[in-house]
XYZ file of C-alpha atoms in Angstrom:
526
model
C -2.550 -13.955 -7.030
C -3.302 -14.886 -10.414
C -0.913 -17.092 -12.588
C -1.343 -14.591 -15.703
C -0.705 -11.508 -13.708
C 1.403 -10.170 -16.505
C 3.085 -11.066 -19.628
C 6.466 -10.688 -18.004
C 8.262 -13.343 -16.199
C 8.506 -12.221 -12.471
C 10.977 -12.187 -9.910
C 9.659 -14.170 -7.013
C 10.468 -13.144 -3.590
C 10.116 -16.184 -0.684
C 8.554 -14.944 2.428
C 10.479 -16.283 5.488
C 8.263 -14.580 7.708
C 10.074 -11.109 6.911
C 8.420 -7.459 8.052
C 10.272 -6.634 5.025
C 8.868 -9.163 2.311
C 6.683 -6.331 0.504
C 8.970 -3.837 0.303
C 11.203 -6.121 -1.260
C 8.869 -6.497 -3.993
C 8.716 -3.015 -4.239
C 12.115 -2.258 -4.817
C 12.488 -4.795 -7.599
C 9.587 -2.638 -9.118
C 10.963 0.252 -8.807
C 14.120 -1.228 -10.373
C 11.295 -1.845 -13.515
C 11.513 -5.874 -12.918
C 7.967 -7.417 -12.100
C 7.590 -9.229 -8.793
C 5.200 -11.433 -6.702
C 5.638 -13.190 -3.315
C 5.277 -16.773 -2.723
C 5.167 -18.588 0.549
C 8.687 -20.142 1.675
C 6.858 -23.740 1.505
C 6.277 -23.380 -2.378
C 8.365 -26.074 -3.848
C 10.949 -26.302 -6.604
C 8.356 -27.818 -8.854
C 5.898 -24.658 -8.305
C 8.570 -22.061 -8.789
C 9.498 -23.874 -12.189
C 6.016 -23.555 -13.726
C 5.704 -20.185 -12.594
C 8.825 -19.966 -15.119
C 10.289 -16.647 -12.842
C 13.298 -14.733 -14.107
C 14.765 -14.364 -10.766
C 14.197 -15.414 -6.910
C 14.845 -13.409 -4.155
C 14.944 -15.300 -0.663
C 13.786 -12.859 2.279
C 14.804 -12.381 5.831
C 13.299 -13.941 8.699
C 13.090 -13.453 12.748
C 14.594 -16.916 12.854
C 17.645 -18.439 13.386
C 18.329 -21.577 10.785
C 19.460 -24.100 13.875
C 16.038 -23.178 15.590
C 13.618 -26.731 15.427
C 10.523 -25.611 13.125
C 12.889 -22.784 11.259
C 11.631 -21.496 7.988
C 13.076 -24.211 5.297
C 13.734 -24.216 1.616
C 13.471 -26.580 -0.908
C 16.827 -27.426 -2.128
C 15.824 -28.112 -5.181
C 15.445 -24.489 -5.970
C 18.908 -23.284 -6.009
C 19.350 -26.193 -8.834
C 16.549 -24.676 -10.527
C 19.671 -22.813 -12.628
C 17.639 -19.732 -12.342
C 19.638 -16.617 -10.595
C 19.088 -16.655 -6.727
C 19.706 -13.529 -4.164
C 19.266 -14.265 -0.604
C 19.185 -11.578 2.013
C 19.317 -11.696 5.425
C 18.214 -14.978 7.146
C 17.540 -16.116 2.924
C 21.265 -15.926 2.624
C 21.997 -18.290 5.958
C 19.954 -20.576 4.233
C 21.365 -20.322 1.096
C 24.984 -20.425 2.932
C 24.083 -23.174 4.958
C 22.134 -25.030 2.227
C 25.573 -25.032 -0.440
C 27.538 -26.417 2.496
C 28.892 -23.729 3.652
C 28.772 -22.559 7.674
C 26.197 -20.497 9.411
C 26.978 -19.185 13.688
C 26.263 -18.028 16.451
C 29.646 -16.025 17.321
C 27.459 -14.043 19.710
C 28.448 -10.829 17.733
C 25.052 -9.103 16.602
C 24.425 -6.505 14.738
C 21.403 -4.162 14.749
C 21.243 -0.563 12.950
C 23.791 0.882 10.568
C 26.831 -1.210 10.140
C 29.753 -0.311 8.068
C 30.832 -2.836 5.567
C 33.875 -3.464 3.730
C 33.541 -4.875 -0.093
C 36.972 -6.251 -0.994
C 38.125 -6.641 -4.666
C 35.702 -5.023 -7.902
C 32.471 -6.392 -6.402
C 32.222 -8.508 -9.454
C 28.756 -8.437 -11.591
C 26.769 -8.072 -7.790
C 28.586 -5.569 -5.925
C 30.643 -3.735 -8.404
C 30.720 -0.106 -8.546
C 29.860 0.697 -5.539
C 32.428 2.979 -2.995
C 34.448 -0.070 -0.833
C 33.505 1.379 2.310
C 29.547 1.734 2.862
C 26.753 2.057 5.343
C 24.549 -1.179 5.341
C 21.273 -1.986 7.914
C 22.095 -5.231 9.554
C 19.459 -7.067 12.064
C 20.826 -10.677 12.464
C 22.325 -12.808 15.315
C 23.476 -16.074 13.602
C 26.772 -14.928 10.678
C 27.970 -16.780 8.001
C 31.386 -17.843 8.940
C 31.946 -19.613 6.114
C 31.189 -19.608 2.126
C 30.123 -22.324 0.066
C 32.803 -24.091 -1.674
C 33.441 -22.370 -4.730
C 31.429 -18.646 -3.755
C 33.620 -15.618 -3.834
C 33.931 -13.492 -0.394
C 32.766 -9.988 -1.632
C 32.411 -8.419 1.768
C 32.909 -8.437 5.656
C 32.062 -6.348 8.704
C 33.775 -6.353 12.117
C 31.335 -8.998 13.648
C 30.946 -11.081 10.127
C 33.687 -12.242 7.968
C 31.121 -13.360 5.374
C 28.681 -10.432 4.701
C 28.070 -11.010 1.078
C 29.290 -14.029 -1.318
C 28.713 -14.533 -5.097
C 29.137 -17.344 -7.780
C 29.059 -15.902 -10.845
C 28.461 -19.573 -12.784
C 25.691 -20.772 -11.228
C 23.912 -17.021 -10.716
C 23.593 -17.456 -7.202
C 24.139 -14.485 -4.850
C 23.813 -13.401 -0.762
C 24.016 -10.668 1.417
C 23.553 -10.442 4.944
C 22.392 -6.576 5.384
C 18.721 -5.426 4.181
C 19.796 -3.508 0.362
C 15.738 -2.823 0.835
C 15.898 -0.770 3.616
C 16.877 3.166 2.405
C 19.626 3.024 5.493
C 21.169 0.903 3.240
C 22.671 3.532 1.831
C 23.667 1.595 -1.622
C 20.722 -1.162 -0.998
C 18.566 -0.373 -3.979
C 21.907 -0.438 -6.320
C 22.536 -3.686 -4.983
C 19.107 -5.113 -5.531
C 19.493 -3.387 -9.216
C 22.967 -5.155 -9.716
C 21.321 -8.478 -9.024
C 18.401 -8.386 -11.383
C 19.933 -6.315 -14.557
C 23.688 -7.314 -14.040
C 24.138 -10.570 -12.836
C 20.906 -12.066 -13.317
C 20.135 -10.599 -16.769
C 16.653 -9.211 -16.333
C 15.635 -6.611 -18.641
C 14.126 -3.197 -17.180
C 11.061 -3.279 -19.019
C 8.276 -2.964 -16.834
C 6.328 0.297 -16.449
C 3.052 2.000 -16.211
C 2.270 1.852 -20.029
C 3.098 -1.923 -20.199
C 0.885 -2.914 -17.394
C -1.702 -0.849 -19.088
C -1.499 -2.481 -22.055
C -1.572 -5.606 -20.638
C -4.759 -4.967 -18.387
C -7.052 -3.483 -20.705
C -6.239 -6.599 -23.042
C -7.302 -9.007 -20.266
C -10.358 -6.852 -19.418
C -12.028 -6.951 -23.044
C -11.251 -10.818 -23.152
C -12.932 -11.158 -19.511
C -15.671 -8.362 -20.107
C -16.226 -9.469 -23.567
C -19.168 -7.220 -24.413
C -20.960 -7.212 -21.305
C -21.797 -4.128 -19.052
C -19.583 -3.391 -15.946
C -20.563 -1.685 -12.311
C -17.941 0.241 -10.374
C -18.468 1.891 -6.804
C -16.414 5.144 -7.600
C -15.784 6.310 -3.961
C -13.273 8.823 -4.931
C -10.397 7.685 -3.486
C -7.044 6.738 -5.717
C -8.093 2.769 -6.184
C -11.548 2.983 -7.335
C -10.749 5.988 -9.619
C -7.993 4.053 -11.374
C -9.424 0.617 -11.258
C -12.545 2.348 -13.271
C -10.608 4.243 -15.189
C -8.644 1.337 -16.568
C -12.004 -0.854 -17.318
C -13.297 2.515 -18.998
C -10.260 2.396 -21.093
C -10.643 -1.232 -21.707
C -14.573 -1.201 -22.339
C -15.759 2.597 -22.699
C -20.092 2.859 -22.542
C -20.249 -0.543 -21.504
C -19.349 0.593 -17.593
C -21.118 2.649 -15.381
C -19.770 4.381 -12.395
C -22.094 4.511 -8.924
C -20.732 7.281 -6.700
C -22.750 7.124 -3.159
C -22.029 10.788 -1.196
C -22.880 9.670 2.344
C -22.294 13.329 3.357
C -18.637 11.739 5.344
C -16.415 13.158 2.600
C -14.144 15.824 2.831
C -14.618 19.843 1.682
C -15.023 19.337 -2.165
C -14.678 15.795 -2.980
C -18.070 14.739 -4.392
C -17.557 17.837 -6.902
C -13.776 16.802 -7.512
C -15.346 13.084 -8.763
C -18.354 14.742 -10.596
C -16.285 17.599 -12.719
C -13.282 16.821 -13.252
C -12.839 12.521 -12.687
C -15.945 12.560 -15.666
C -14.148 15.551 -17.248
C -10.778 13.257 -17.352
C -11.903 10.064 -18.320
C -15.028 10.287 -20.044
C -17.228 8.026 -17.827
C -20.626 7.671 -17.167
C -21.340 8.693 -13.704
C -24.716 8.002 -11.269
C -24.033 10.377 -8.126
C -26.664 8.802 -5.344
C -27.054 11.462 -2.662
C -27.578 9.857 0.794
C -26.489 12.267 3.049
C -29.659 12.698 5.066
C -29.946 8.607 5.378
C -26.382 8.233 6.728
C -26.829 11.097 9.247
C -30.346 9.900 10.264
C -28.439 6.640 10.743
C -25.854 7.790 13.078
C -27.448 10.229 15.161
C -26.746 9.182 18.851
C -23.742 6.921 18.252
C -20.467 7.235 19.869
C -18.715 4.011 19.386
C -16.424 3.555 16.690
C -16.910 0.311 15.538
C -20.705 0.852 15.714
C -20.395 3.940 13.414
C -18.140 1.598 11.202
C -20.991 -0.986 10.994
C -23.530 1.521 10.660
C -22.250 3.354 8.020
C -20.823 -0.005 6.148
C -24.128 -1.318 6.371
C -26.217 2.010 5.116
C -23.515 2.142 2.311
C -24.586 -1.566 0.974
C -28.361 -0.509 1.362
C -27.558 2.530 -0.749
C -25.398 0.792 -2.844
C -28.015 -1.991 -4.118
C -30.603 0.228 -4.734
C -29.090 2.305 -7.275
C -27.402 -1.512 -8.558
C -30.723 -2.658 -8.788
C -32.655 0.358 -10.766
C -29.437 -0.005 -13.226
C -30.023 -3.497 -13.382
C -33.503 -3.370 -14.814
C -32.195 -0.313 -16.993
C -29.677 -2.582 -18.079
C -32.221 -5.293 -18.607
C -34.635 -2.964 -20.700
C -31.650 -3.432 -22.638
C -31.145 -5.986 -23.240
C -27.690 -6.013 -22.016
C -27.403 -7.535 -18.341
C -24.585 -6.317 -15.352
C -22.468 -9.205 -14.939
C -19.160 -7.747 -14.020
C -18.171 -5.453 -10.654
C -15.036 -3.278 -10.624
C -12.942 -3.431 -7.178
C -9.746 -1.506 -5.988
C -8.053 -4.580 -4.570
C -4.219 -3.983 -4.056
C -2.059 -6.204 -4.029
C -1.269 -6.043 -0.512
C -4.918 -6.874 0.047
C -4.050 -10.242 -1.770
C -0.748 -11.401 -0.029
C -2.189 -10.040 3.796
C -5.644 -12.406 2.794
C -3.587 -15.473 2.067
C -3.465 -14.860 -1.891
C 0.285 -15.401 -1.972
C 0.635 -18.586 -1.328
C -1.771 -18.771 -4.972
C -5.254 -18.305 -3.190
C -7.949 -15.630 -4.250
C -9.503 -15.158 -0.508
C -9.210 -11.247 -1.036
C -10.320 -8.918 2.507
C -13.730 -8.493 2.847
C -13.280 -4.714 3.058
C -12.324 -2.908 -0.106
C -12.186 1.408 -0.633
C -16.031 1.418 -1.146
C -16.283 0.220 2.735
C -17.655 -3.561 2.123
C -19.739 -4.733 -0.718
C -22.619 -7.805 -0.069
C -21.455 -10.995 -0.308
C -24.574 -12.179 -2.452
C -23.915 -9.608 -5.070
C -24.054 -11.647 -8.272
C -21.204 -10.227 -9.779
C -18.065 -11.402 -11.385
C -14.887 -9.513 -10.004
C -13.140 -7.399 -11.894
C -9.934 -6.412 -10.542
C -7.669 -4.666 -12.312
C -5.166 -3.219 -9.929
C -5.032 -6.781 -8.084
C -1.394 -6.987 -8.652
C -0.055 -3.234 -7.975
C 0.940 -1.855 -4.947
C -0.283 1.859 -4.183
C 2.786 4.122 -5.693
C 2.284 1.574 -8.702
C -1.636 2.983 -8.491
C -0.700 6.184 -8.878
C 1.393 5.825 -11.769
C -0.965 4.456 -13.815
C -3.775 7.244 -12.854
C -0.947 9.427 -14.509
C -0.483 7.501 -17.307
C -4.737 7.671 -17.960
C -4.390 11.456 -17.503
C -6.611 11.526 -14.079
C -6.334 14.694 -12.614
C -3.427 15.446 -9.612
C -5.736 16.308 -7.082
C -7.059 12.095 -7.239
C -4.140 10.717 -8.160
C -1.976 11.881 -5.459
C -4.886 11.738 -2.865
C -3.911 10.678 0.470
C -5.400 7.130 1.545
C -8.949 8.305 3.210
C -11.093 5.632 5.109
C -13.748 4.088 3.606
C -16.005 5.334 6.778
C -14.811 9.208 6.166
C -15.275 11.826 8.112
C -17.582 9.217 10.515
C -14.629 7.855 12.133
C -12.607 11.167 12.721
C -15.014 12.583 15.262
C -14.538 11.418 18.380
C -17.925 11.167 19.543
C -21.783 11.045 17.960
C -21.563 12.450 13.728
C -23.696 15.037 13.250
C -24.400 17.859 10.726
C -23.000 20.587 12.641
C -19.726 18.586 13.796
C -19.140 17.627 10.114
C -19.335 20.815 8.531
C -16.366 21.746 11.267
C -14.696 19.079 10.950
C -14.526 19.949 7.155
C -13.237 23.334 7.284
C -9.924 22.072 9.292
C -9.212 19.314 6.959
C -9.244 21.722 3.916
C -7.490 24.128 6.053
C -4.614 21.658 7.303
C -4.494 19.913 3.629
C -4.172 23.958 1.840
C -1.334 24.427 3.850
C 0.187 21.409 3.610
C 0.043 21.698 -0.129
C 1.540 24.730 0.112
C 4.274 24.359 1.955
C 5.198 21.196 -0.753
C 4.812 18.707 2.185
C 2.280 16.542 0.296
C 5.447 14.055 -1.077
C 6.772 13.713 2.537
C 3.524 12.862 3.949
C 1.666 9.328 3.385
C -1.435 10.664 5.087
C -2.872 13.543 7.874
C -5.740 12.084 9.435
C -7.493 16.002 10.780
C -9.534 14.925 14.250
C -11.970 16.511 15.772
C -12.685 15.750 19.725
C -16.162 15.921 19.757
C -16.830 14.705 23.372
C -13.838 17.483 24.502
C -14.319 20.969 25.274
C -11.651 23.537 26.847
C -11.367 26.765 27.970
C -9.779 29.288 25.583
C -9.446 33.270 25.176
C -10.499 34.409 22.071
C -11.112 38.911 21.139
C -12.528 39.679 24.760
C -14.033 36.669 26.193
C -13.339 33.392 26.717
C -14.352 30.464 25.245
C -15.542 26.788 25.678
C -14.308 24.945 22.272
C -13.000 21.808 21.110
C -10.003 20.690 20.298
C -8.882 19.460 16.639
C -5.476 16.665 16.126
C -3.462 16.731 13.785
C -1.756 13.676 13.196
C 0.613 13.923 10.253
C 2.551 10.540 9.474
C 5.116 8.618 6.998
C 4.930 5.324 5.876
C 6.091 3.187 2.816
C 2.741 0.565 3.343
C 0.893 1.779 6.399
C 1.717 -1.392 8.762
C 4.392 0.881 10.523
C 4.093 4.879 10.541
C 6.012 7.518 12.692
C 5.102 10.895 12.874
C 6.194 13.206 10.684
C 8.386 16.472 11.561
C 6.668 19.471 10.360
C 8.389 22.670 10.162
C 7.009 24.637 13.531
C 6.293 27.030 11.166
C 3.788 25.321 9.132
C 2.331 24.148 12.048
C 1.651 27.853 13.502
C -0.160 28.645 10.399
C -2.134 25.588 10.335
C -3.344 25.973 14.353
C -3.823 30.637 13.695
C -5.962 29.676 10.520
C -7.992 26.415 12.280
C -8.693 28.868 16.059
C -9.330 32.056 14.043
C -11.569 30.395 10.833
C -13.078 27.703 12.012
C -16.093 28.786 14.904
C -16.422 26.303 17.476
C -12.240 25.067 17.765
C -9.745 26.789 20.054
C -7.330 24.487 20.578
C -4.528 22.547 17.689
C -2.848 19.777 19.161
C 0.100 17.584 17.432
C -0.304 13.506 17.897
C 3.329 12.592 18.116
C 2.698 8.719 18.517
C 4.117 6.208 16.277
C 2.558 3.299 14.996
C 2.933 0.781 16.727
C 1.907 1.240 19.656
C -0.817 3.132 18.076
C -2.681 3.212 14.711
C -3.115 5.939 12.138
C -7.021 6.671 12.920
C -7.728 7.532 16.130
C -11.002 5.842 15.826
């Protein structure tokens, strides 16, 4: 995470070990407040040079009498700079001020109803007096701080919300993150506009504005590389340096022959068409296949394919190299995707820069001599798309389900060939035409299309029977991909989908629905 993120102070939210944490930061975006995550050891003297406008203290799976609990330092809540806690953050906050934290041995778990007593103040005001909150706690606040107004209660805790207007310090026990809280996101909203003070100021165009000043100053007038793979982070990431820096970048698309029906011409027409950029398309279709013929284990395709994508990769880098030599005018800088879930997951949140070795292009060489640069580093993915917007990239990338770096390699079960691909392709664009369609797209975060390879059953189809495989279908939501269920498609949706796969696509005769959630299992089926 880098100091100089942005020109606007940010809200920091203090990870206590919370599956929550991210989407916290989220929902301050969306409330148009910028927002990073720090570590729950950072110290009073690190949150005052990050100079934030607001902290928000997470919740936790612990209990604040457990030996080796999550602590804070103290000195924050002096810091005189406004404070929410939620969850297990507001026990310790409670607890902290002097006031009591329990274990009555009344939990609660799931939709609670919660009763705010007098206007709400700043904090809760406005909102109806009797509301559905998510709860998941064990320990209750029994007890406020000395001078901390009681705003609300539930059966099993007297003290579910508390509020001193004069030093700007605030607490809730439910999740307002959570959309089960049915209010949550007005609560969050009262904190940072009302009560804390915090202007709703930052959008797409800002952070725009903001980035393509800090490229020119780092990019200076230097040319730039960027591995355009076609999905949303690359395109964005080299659209914003193309904004930033125009001629002076060159995109390297690599078609490995994994994509799906229509992508490399999606990038070529109408990603160039949109932004303006100059594009070298490498076709290695014939190397990649040649590569994988005979493989069946995943991982091994995802090695083979990562590695064959480097080869590919450096060739074309070094050919513009000595183009960009002739001159006169060396590559010194390389575009990446990285999210900024990549940097908090890696360790980045606690201030380092160890980013994930694996990135939307599928892995780059560690001995590239490159300098990073990383425009979307501090986004999360809806954030991504927003921006693309913004640019004026066309729908069809922007709003482009998250595809593996690997492709198509990873969604046949069994060895990749020519034959198996071109199959494979015609259900994806079948299942994604009718998805679109039917206006799913919004409701789904991604509908990995799977073809058994290795799996053949008997089917009747005209006359005679037949000996096909079968193809998955394994629609899911997700706000961040760490936890997905399936999604509920209308039945019929899913009857056109499996008539047009068995009757269109030769070779398939069976459409089966994965209705596993992750966990236990994972998105890919790889």
């Amino acid at each position: 995470m880098q100091p100089d993120a942005t020109d606007h102070k940010p809200v920091l939210v203090v990870d206590f070990g919370a599956q929550y944490a991210q989407l916290i930061a989220r929902r301050v975006r969306e409330a148009n407040v910028y927002s990073e995550i720090v570590p729950h050891t950072v110290t009073a003297e690190e949150i005052a040079a990050r100079n934030p406008a607001g902290i928000v203290l997470s919740g936790g799976p612990s209990s604040v009498y457990e030996e080796g609990s999550p602590e804070l330092d103290p000195a924050i809540l002096e810091l005189g700079v406004p404070v929410l806690g939620i969850c297990y953050g507001f026990q310790v906050m409670a607890q902290q001020l002097g006031g009591e934290v329990a274990k009555t041995g009344n939990r609660e778990y799931g939709s609670t109803a919660v009763h705010l007593s007098g206007d709400g103040g700043a904090f809760l005001g406005g909102q109806p007096a009797e509301q559905i909150a998510w709860m998941s706690h064990g320990d209750s606040v029994v007890k406020a701080p000395e001078g901390f107004d009681v705003l609300a209660s539930s059966e099993a805790t007297p003290v579910a919300a508390f509020a001193n207007d004069q030093l700007k310090l605030y607490g809730v026990q439910w999740h307002p993150e959570v959309k089960h809280s049915v209010h949550g996101q007005q609560v969050l909203e009262n904190f940072l506009h009302r009560a804390a003070g915090i202007p709703a100021d930052w959008n797409a165009g800002n952070v725009i504005a903001e980035q393509v000043e800090r490229i020119r100053a780092q990019v200076g007038n230097a040319r730039v590389l960027s591995a355009l793979s076609g999905g949303v982070d690359s395109a964005v990431s080299s659209a914003l340096v193309h904004e930033a820096v125009g001629d002076q970048l060159v995109c390297v698309f690599v078609d490995h022959g994994l994509l799906r029906a229509g992508e490399r011409e999606q990038v070529e027409r109408d990603y160039v068409a949109s932004t303006g950029v100059r594009l070298v398309t490498v076709d290695a279709r014939e190397r990649f296949l040649t590569a994988l013929a005979g493989v069946t284990d995943p991982e091994e395709k995802r090695k083979i394919i990562g590695r064959e994508f480097i080869r590919t990769f450096e060739e074309a880098e070094r050919e513009l190299v000595a183009e960009a030599a002739a001159d006169g005018e060396p590559i010194r800088f390389l575009v990446q995707g990285t999210l900024y879930p990549d940097v908090v997951e890696s360790g980045g949140g606690s201030g380092a820069a160890n980013i994930k070795s694996h990135h939307n292009v599928g892995g780059l060489p560690e001995d590239l001599q490159f300098e990073l640069v990383e425009p979307l580093r501090t986004l999360f993915k809806d954030e991504v798309r927003a921006i693309g917007r913004e640019l004026g990239l066309p729908e069809a990338i922007v709003a482009r389900q998250p595809f593996p770096g690997p492709g198509l390699g990873i969604r046949i079960v069994g060895e990749v060939t020519g034959e198996r691909l071109e199959l494979l392709r015609a259900a994806d664009e079948i299942v994604r035409a009718e998805l679109t369609a039917a206006g799913l797209d919004a409701e789904i975060w991604q509908c990995p299309v799977v073809l058994l390879a290795d799996v053949r059953s008997v089917g009747v189809q005209g006359d005679g029977r037949t000996y096909g495989h079968p193809i998955v279908l394994r629609p899911v939501s997700s706000e961040d991909a760490m936890t997905a269920d399936w999604t509920r498609l209308p039945y019929d949706v899913l009857a056109r989908i499996s008539n047009r796969i068995t009757n269109e696509v030769a070779g398939v005769n069976r459409v089966v629905l994965d209705v596993t959630s992750k966990p236990p299992g994972t998105i890919e089926w790889e």
